[in-house]
């Protein structure tokens, strides 16, 4: 019984670490530090937590697979309670953090999701979501969010 509870608690922590929270300052960060994300990346995110994040962000399986750098088929093969690789887990955490940041800047998740799917001059009229296949794309979007937050529009 305690093994089941331990697994449920671990899943709850993972799910909370990956979910985007709309209340200001209420984002769940286990222990409030990068070391927790490093540990979660190394130990592996559960596929179930990733699928919940995908639903919350309105990502198709194909979009998710592209961001995570794995094939759609490989992603489908994982059991729901299987742990993803360290690289895949790290990219899932980065995706969650980006959408958390965007939600904070835009005031709600829906506005940020719409912005991510709008061709923008700051990104050579590409959809920001199309840039998520590289860490440089993540950084470019984060930089633009910082400019928006401070009222500096390109």
XYZ file of C-alpha atoms in Angstrom:
154
model
C 0.000 0.000 0.000
C 2.753 2.484 0.870
C 4.356 1.829 -2.545
C 1.137 2.944 -4.219
C 0.936 6.079 -2.066
C 4.593 6.885 -2.722
C 4.032 6.536 -6.486
C 0.878 8.671 -6.306
C 2.741 11.377 -4.372
C 5.616 11.350 -6.872
C 3.138 11.686 -9.741
C 1.387 14.563 -7.948
C 4.724 16.388 -7.573
C 5.548 15.804 -11.247
C 2.128 16.864 -12.430
C 2.286 20.031 -10.335
C 5.793 20.818 -11.579
C 4.574 20.599 -15.177
C 1.189 22.279 -14.869
C 0.717 25.958 -15.670
C -0.917 27.852 -12.794
C -2.781 31.093 -13.438
C -2.823 32.574 -9.921
C 0.081 35.043 -9.599
C 2.829 33.663 -7.412
C 1.098 30.294 -7.078
C 3.302 28.369 -9.520
C 4.353 25.142 -7.870
C 8.087 24.625 -7.785
C 9.166 21.691 -5.622
C 11.578 23.239 -3.120
C 11.584 26.418 -5.225
C 14.882 25.663 -6.911
C 16.554 24.535 -10.082
C 18.014 21.545 -8.268
C 14.520 20.068 -8.054
C 14.095 20.448 -11.814
C 17.519 18.900 -12.376
C 16.503 15.948 -10.206
C 13.134 15.626 -11.950
C 14.872 15.716 -15.346
C 17.349 13.052 -14.294
C 14.762 10.769 -12.707
C 12.348 11.206 -15.621
C 8.952 12.813 -16.007
C 6.017 10.411 -16.136
C 4.263 10.255 -19.489
C 0.937 10.837 -17.709
C 2.164 14.221 -16.384
C 3.394 15.132 -19.869
C 0.035 14.276 -21.447
C -1.769 16.423 -18.860
C 0.533 19.320 -19.726
C -0.064 18.727 -23.430
C -3.831 18.931 -22.929
C -3.504 22.083 -20.853
C -1.370 23.757 -23.548
C -3.553 22.469 -26.427
C -0.605 20.709 -28.065
C -1.229 17.885 -30.507
C 0.854 14.740 -30.084
C 2.798 15.708 -33.230
C 3.566 19.193 -31.847
C 4.613 17.730 -28.528
C 6.873 15.153 -30.187
C 8.569 17.878 -32.243
C 9.301 19.996 -29.161
C 10.566 16.959 -27.232
C 12.768 15.716 -30.106
C 11.237 12.256 -30.206
C 9.041 10.603 -32.770
C 5.306 10.602 -32.321
C 5.379 6.806 -32.453
C 7.995 6.596 -29.691
C 5.891 8.873 -27.523
C 2.830 6.694 -28.140
C 4.748 3.554 -27.112
C 5.454 4.799 -23.596
C 3.064 3.468 -20.965
C 1.243 6.236 -19.060
C 3.229 5.499 -15.895
C 6.563 5.156 -17.721
C 9.319 7.672 -17.127
C 10.656 9.636 -20.070
C 14.380 10.003 -20.761
C 16.363 12.789 -19.090
C 16.565 14.833 -22.323
C 12.861 14.469 -23.033
C 11.986 15.275 -19.416
C 14.160 18.376 -19.467
C 12.457 19.691 -22.614
C 9.023 18.998 -21.073
C 10.000 21.020 -17.994
C 11.309 23.853 -20.186
C 8.031 23.874 -22.101
C 6.043 24.050 -18.877
C 8.242 26.847 -17.517
C 7.911 28.842 -20.743
C 4.113 28.626 -20.655
C 4.119 29.496 -16.952
C 6.165 32.597 -17.720
C 3.934 33.520 -20.657
C 0.847 33.122 -18.481
C 2.356 35.499 -15.918
C 3.171 38.110 -18.596
C -0.143 37.830 -20.471
C -2.344 37.479 -17.400
C -3.854 34.145 -18.404
C -2.969 30.960 -20.236
C -5.499 31.366 -23.060
C -4.074 34.744 -24.130
C -0.554 33.338 -24.164
C -1.607 30.240 -26.107
C -3.189 32.498 -28.732
C -0.034 34.649 -28.908
C 2.107 31.529 -29.373
C 0.053 30.607 -32.457
C 0.120 34.078 -34.074
C 2.738 35.035 -36.705
C 4.701 37.901 -35.160
C 7.153 40.461 -36.586
C 9.561 39.806 -33.677
C 9.952 36.257 -35.019
C 10.109 37.078 -38.745
C 6.349 36.465 -38.915
C 6.753 32.877 -37.785
C 4.541 31.323 -35.137
C 6.390 31.391 -31.820
C 5.281 27.790 -31.251
C 7.261 26.786 -34.362
C 10.483 27.923 -32.664
C 10.203 25.477 -29.767
C 12.249 22.794 -31.495
C 15.464 24.558 -30.402
C 16.691 25.979 -27.115
C 17.476 29.182 -29.041
C 13.778 29.431 -29.912
C 12.853 29.047 -26.247
C 15.306 31.803 -25.350
C 14.070 34.096 -28.125
C 10.495 33.752 -26.849
C 11.576 34.318 -23.234
C 13.489 37.438 -24.298
C 10.413 38.751 -26.115
C 8.264 38.060 -23.042
C 10.716 40.150 -21.008
C 10.377 43.023 -23.493
C 6.580 42.774 -23.402
C 6.575 42.723 -19.615
C 8.646 45.921 -19.549
C 6.665 47.641 -22.320
C 9.441 47.419 -24.924
C 7.860 46.189 -28.142
C 10.059 45.414 -31.147
